[in-house]
Short mmCIF file of the C-alpha atoms (twelve columns), coordinates in Angstrom:
data_MODEL
# 
_entry.id   MODEL 
# 
loop_
_atom_site.group_PDB 
_atom_site.id 
_atom_site.type_symbol 
_atom_site.label_atom_id 
_atom_site.label_alt_id 
_atom_site.label_comp_id 
_atom_site.label_asym_id 
_atom_site.label_seq_id 
_atom_site.Cartn_x 
_atom_site.Cartn_y 
_atom_site.Cartn_z 
_atom_site.pdbx_PDB_model_num 
ATOM 1   C CA . MET A 1   -17.812 86.705  -56.418 1 
ATOM 2   C CA . ALA A 2   -16.454 89.675  -58.339 1 
ATOM 3   C CA . GLY A 3   -13.952 88.342  -60.882 1 
ATOM 4   C CA . HIS A 4   -14.001 84.786  -60.149 1 
ATOM 5   C CA . PHE A 5   -16.576 81.891  -60.284 1 
ATOM 6   C CA . GLU A 6   -18.159 80.402  -57.280 1 
ATOM 7   C CA . ALA A 7   -19.983 77.135  -56.943 1 
ATOM 8   C CA . THR A 8   -23.880 77.110  -56.894 1 
ATOM 9   C CA . PRO A 9   -26.129 74.233  -55.748 1 
ATOM 10  C CA . GLY A 10  -26.592 71.457  -58.198 1 
ATOM 11  C CA . GLY A 11  -23.054 71.606  -59.856 1 
ATOM 12  C CA . GLY A 12  -23.245 74.973  -61.387 1 
ATOM 13  C CA . ALA A 13  -21.220 78.275  -60.909 1 
ATOM 14  C CA . ALA A 14  -21.795 81.913  -60.925 1 
ATOM 15  C CA . VAL A 15  -19.604 85.086  -61.507 1 
ATOM 16  C CA . ALA A 16  -20.501 88.729  -61.434 1 
ATOM 17  C CA . LEU A 17  -19.444 90.482  -64.455 1 
ATOM 18  C CA . ASP A 18  -19.545 94.154  -65.527 1 
ATOM 19  C CA . GLU A 19  -20.534 95.470  -68.846 1 
ATOM 20  C CA . VAL A 20  -17.020 95.671  -70.120 1 
ATOM 21  C CA . GLU A 21  -16.234 92.238  -69.125 1 
ATOM 22  C CA . ILE A 22  -19.475 90.677  -70.787 1 
ATOM 23  C CA . ALA A 23  -18.510 92.700  -73.944 1 
ATOM 24  C CA . ILE A 24  -15.076 91.391  -73.895 1 
ATOM 25  C CA . LEU A 25  -16.127 87.814  -73.202 1 
ATOM 26  C CA . ARG A 26  -18.798 87.924  -76.178 1 
ATOM 27  C CA . SER A 27  -16.422 89.608  -78.483 1 
ATOM 28  C CA . LEU A 28  -13.753 86.917  -77.998 1 
ATOM 29  C CA . ALA A 29  -16.294 84.035  -78.348 1 
ATOM 30  C CA . VAL A 30  -17.477 85.386  -81.605 1 
ATOM 31  C CA . GLN A 31  -13.994 85.806  -82.908 1 
ATOM 32  C CA . LEU A 32  -13.332 82.180  -81.894 1 
ATOM 33  C CA . LEU A 33  -16.551 81.018  -83.827 1 
ATOM 34  C CA . GLU A 34  -15.155 82.967  -86.753 1 
ATOM 35  C CA . LEU A 35  -11.921 81.340  -86.466 1 
ATOM 36  C CA . ILE A 36  -13.235 77.814  -86.206 1 
ATOM 37  C CA . GLY A 37  -15.585 78.508  -89.021 1 
ATOM 38  C CA . PRO A 38  -19.165 77.516  -89.905 1 
ATOM 39  C CA . GLY A 39  -20.561 74.056  -89.351 1 
ATOM 40  C CA . ASP A 40  -21.295 71.618  -91.945 1 
ATOM 41  C CA . GLU A 41  -24.986 71.178  -91.817 1 
ATOM 42  C CA . PRO A 42  -26.459 68.484  -94.008 1 
ATOM 43  C CA . ALA A 43  -27.906 69.832  -97.305 1 
ATOM 44  C CA . GLU A 44  -31.625 69.813  -97.614 1 
ATOM 45  C CA . GLY A 45  -32.662 66.292  -98.472 1 
ATOM 46  C CA . GLU A 46  -29.267 64.753  -97.320 1 
ATOM 47  C CA . ASP A 47  -29.549 61.786  -94.914 1 
ATOM 48  C CA . PRO A 48  -28.273 63.286  -91.493 1 
ATOM 49  C CA . LEU A 49  -27.001 59.976  -90.526 1 
ATOM 50  C CA . ALA A 50  -24.791 60.051  -93.676 1 
ATOM 51  C CA . ALA A 51  -23.371 63.408  -92.503 1 
ATOM 52  C CA . LEU A 52  -22.004 61.707  -89.487 1 
ATOM 53  C CA . PHE A 53  -19.647 59.592  -91.718 1 
ATOM 54  C CA . THR A 54  -18.335 62.616  -93.737 1 
ATOM 55  C CA . GLU A 55  -14.715 62.594  -93.679 1 
ATOM 56  C CA . GLY A 56  -12.879 65.718  -92.340 1 
ATOM 57  C CA . PRO A 57  -9.412  67.165  -93.599 1 
ATOM 58  C CA . SER A 58  -6.253  65.094  -93.384 1 
ATOM 59  C CA . GLU A 59  -3.744  67.928  -93.314 1 
ATOM 60  C CA . PRO A 60  -3.346  70.155  -90.030 1 
ATOM 61  C CA . PRO A 61  -4.473  73.781  -90.428 1 
ATOM 62  C CA . ALA A 62  -1.974  76.392  -91.568 1 
ATOM 63  C CA . ASP A 63  -3.030  78.948  -89.121 1 
ATOM 64  C CA . PRO A 64  -0.834  78.512  -85.894 1 
ATOM 65  C CA . ALA A 65  -3.850  79.152  -83.614 1 
ATOM 66  C CA . LEU A 66  -6.113  76.524  -85.402 1 
ATOM 67  C CA . ALA A 67  -3.098  74.053  -85.392 1 
ATOM 68  C CA . ARG A 68  -3.019  74.514  -81.539 1 
ATOM 69  C CA . LEU A 69  -6.769  74.031  -81.259 1 
ATOM 70  C CA . PHE A 70  -6.648  70.940  -83.697 1 
ATOM 71  C CA . PRO A 71  -3.071  69.350  -82.972 1 
ATOM 72  C CA . GLU A 72  -1.572  66.470  -84.613 1 
ATOM 73  C CA . ALA A 73  -2.417  63.323  -82.798 1 
ATOM 74  C CA . TYR A 74  0.749   61.472  -83.130 1 
ATOM 75  C CA . GLY A 75  3.362   64.000  -84.173 1 
ATOM 76  C CA . ASP A 76  5.030   64.316  -87.474 1 
ATOM 77  C CA . GLU A 77  8.583   62.930  -87.009 1 
ATOM 78  C CA . ASP A 78  8.195   60.357  -89.628 1 
ATOM 79  C CA . ASP A 79  6.079   59.293  -92.552 1 
ATOM 80  C CA . GLU A 80  4.290   56.601  -90.547 1 
ATOM 81  C CA . LEU A 81  3.235   58.994  -87.688 1 
ATOM 82  C CA . ARG A 82  2.062   61.628  -90.165 1 
ATOM 83  C CA . ALA A 83  0.052   59.100  -91.941 1 
ATOM 84  C CA . ALA A 84  -1.593  57.944  -88.436 1 
ATOM 85  C CA . SER A 85  -2.099  61.616  -87.649 1 
ATOM 86  C CA . ALA A 86  -3.828  62.320  -91.022 1 
ATOM 87  C CA . GLU A 87  -6.124  59.346  -90.570 1 
ATOM 88  C CA . PHE A 88  -7.050  60.321  -87.025 1 
ATOM 89  C CA . ARG A 89  -7.688  63.896  -88.157 1 
ATOM 90  C CA . ARG A 90  -9.972  62.677  -91.099 1 
ATOM 91  C CA . PHE A 91  -12.170 60.969  -88.761 1 
ATOM 92  C CA . THR A 92  -12.156 63.272  -85.669 1 
ATOM 93  C CA . GLU A 93  -11.556 66.908  -86.751 1 
ATOM 94  C CA . ASN A 94  -15.125 67.540  -87.862 1 
ATOM 95  C CA . ASP A 95  -16.388 66.311  -84.521 1 
ATOM 96  C CA . LEU A 96  -13.980 68.360  -82.603 1 
ATOM 97  C CA . ARG A 97  -14.742 71.410  -84.472 1 
ATOM 98  C CA . THR A 98  -18.506 70.912  -83.831 1 
ATOM 99  C CA . ARG A 99  -17.841 70.670  -80.067 1 
ATOM 100 C CA . LYS A 100 -15.681 73.641  -79.904 1 
ATOM 101 C CA . ARG A 101 -18.427 75.668  -82.017 1 
ATOM 102 C CA . ASP A 102 -21.016 74.524  -79.559 1 
ATOM 103 C CA . ASP A 103 -18.947 75.539  -76.530 1 
ATOM 104 C CA . ALA A 104 -18.372 79.065  -78.045 1 
ATOM 105 C CA . LEU A 105 -21.994 79.319  -79.012 1 
ATOM 106 C CA . ALA A 106 -23.018 78.514  -75.512 1 
ATOM 107 C CA . VAL A 107 -20.782 81.287  -74.104 1 
ATOM 108 C CA . VAL A 108 -22.335 83.760  -76.544 1 
ATOM 109 C CA . ARG A 109 -26.072 82.648  -75.777 1 
ATOM 110 C CA . THR A 110 -25.605 82.687  -71.992 1 
ATOM 111 C CA . LEU A 111 -24.048 86.200  -72.264 1 
ATOM 112 C CA . ASP A 112 -26.950 87.285  -74.463 1 
ATOM 113 C CA . ALA A 113 -29.465 85.976  -72.000 1 
ATOM 114 C CA . LEU A 114 -28.055 88.092  -69.221 1 
ATOM 115 C CA . ALA A 115 -30.203 90.929  -67.828 1 
ATOM 116 C CA . PRO A 116 -27.687 93.498  -66.857 1 
ATOM 117 C CA . ALA A 117 -28.613 95.508  -63.748 1 
ATOM 118 C CA . GLY A 118 -26.854 98.919  -64.015 1 
ATOM 119 C CA . GLU A 119 -23.188 98.078  -64.022 1 
ATOM 120 C CA . GLY A 120 -23.251 94.426  -64.905 1 
ATOM 121 C CA . ALA A 121 -24.876 91.145  -64.100 1 
ATOM 122 C CA . VAL A 122 -24.413 88.002  -62.344 1 
ATOM 123 C CA . LEU A 123 -23.940 85.078  -64.860 1 
ATOM 124 C CA . THR A 124 -25.211 81.738  -63.337 1 
ATOM 125 C CA . LEU A 125 -24.469 78.577  -65.117 1 
ATOM 126 C CA . ASP A 126 -25.816 75.169  -64.747 1 
ATOM 127 C CA . ALA A 127 -23.483 72.242  -64.704 1 
ATOM 128 C CA . ASP A 128 -23.686 71.695  -68.554 1 
ATOM 129 C CA . GLU A 129 -23.167 75.262  -69.251 1 
ATOM 130 C CA . CYS A 130 -20.093 75.117  -67.007 1 
ATOM 131 C CA . ARG A 131 -18.623 72.267  -69.284 1 
ATOM 132 C CA . HIS A 132 -19.326 74.501  -72.372 1 
ATOM 133 C CA . TRP A 133 -17.651 77.489  -70.611 1 
ATOM 134 C CA . LEU A 134 -14.678 75.602  -69.415 1 
ATOM 135 C CA . GLY A 135 -14.141 74.278  -73.020 1 
ATOM 136 C CA . SER A 136 -14.448 77.632  -74.470 1 
ATOM 137 C CA . LEU A 137 -12.327 79.576  -71.851 1 
ATOM 138 C CA . ASN A 138 -9.434  76.953  -72.735 1 
ATOM 139 C CA . ASP A 139 -9.952  77.408  -76.366 1 
ATOM 140 C CA . LEU A 140 -9.759  81.220  -75.937 1 
ATOM 141 C CA . ARG A 141 -6.688  80.931  -73.956 1 
ATOM 142 C CA . LEU A 142 -4.959  78.585  -76.392 1 
ATOM 143 C CA . THR A 143 -5.767  80.909  -79.306 1 
ATOM 144 C CA . ILE A 144 -4.716  84.096  -77.494 1 
ATOM 145 C CA . GLY A 145 -1.549  82.289  -76.282 1 
ATOM 146 C CA . THR A 146 -0.658  81.312  -79.703 1 
ATOM 147 C CA . ARG A 147 -1.182  84.469  -81.261 1 
ATOM 148 C CA . LEU A 148 0.981   86.084  -78.338 1 
ATOM 149 C CA . GLU A 149 3.674   83.241  -78.888 1 
ATOM 150 C CA . VAL A 150 3.421   82.536  -75.123 1 
ATOM 151 C CA . THR A 151 5.955   80.031  -73.777 1 
ATOM 152 C CA . ASP A 152 6.001   78.129  -70.525 1 
ATOM 153 C CA . GLU A 153 8.553   80.662  -69.196 1 
ATOM 154 C CA . ASP A 154 6.089   83.623  -70.086 1 
ATOM 155 C CA . ASP A 155 3.098   82.271  -68.175 1 
ATOM 156 C CA . GLY A 156 4.345   82.190  -64.586 1 
ATOM 157 C CA . GLU A 157 4.202   85.205  -62.226 1 
ATOM 158 C CA . GLU A 158 7.909   85.680  -62.891 1 
ATOM 159 C CA . GLY A 159 7.279   85.518  -66.771 1 
ATOM 160 C CA . SER A 160 7.619   88.415  -69.183 1 
ATOM 161 C CA . LEU A 161 3.852   88.616  -69.539 1 
ATOM 162 C CA . TYR A 162 3.629   90.294  -66.095 1 
ATOM 163 C CA . ARG A 163 6.306   92.767  -66.936 1 
ATOM 164 C CA . LEU A 164 5.061   94.208  -70.190 1 
ATOM 165 C CA . PRO A 165 5.066   97.956  -70.332 1 
ATOM 166 C CA . ASP A 166 1.709   99.558  -70.792 1 
ATOM 167 C CA . SER A 167 3.021   101.014 -73.985 1 
ATOM 168 C CA . ASP A 168 3.290   97.501  -75.437 1 
ATOM 169 C CA . PRO A 169 0.670   96.769  -78.099 1 
ATOM 170 C CA . ARG A 170 0.173   93.226  -76.937 1 
ATOM 171 C CA . LYS A 171 -0.719  94.491  -73.332 1 
ATOM 172 C CA . PRO A 172 -4.503  94.364  -73.861 1 
ATOM 173 C CA . MET A 173 -4.358  90.870  -75.196 1 
ATOM 174 C CA . VAL A 174 -2.132  89.754  -72.473 1 
ATOM 175 C CA . MET A 175 -4.546  91.156  -69.969 1 
ATOM 176 C CA . ALA A 176 -7.344  89.224  -71.492 1 
ATOM 177 C CA . TYR A 177 -5.257  86.192  -71.495 1 
ATOM 178 C CA . LEU A 178 -4.558  86.403  -67.831 1 
ATOM 179 C CA . TRP A 179 -8.043  87.289  -66.871 1 
ATOM 180 C CA . LEU A 180 -9.353  84.325  -68.833 1 
ATOM 181 C CA . GLY A 181 -6.910  82.086  -66.994 1 
ATOM 182 C CA . ALA A 182 -8.180  83.274  -63.769 1 
ATOM 183 C CA . LEU A 183 -11.750 82.750  -64.742 1 
ATOM 184 C CA . GLN A 184 -10.835 79.209  -66.011 1 
ATOM 185 C CA . GLU A 185 -9.079  78.351  -62.898 1 
ATOM 186 C CA . THR A 186 -11.967 79.399  -60.597 1 
ATOM 187 C CA . LEU A 187 -14.374 77.448  -62.784 1 
ATOM 188 C CA . VAL A 188 -12.378 74.425  -62.506 1 
ATOM 189 C CA . GLU A 189 -12.406 74.785  -58.807 1 
ATOM 190 C CA . THR A 190 -16.100 74.987  -58.678 1 
ATOM 191 C CA . MET A 191 -16.589 71.854  -60.832 1 
ATOM 192 C CA . MET A 192 -14.163 69.763  -58.460 1 
ATOM 193 C CA . PRO A 193 -15.917 67.488  -55.959 1 
# 
């Protein structure tokens, strides 16, 4: 089980994590929460149903990592597609941000609930927690990959990510990116029928 998820009864999954892995995962999830930003809670006295109809932004984020997490729906090749993307973003981005925030919070909460036994702990997730974790692992990889400017050529075993010298300052983030990919892959495998 060390290093990869295994299926548990009832559609869940479990993985053994050491203290360093727990700290890295928690830190990355918190950083993701900071990047996504705070949620828009209804003001006191405001109708919560009205908040459902609050319009979101119509422009894509300037930060490349956020633009990767909240991509254009239809592209931006011409004015008509840009307008359609802006309209789509206005009505969907707030919900997408909430889902991504909920996923990252679920990661933080499940890690905080672990009772480490010496060197680490076994993280056991139910089916719903697996979905949150899968979403957050994906968002973390997208964010880190964007920051590292990963291309399709970099990502395979023949790619340059696997050949970085230890002295390269990107090496720790590359190692995290590859590790998160392995966790994501094994979690997906546990969720397949």
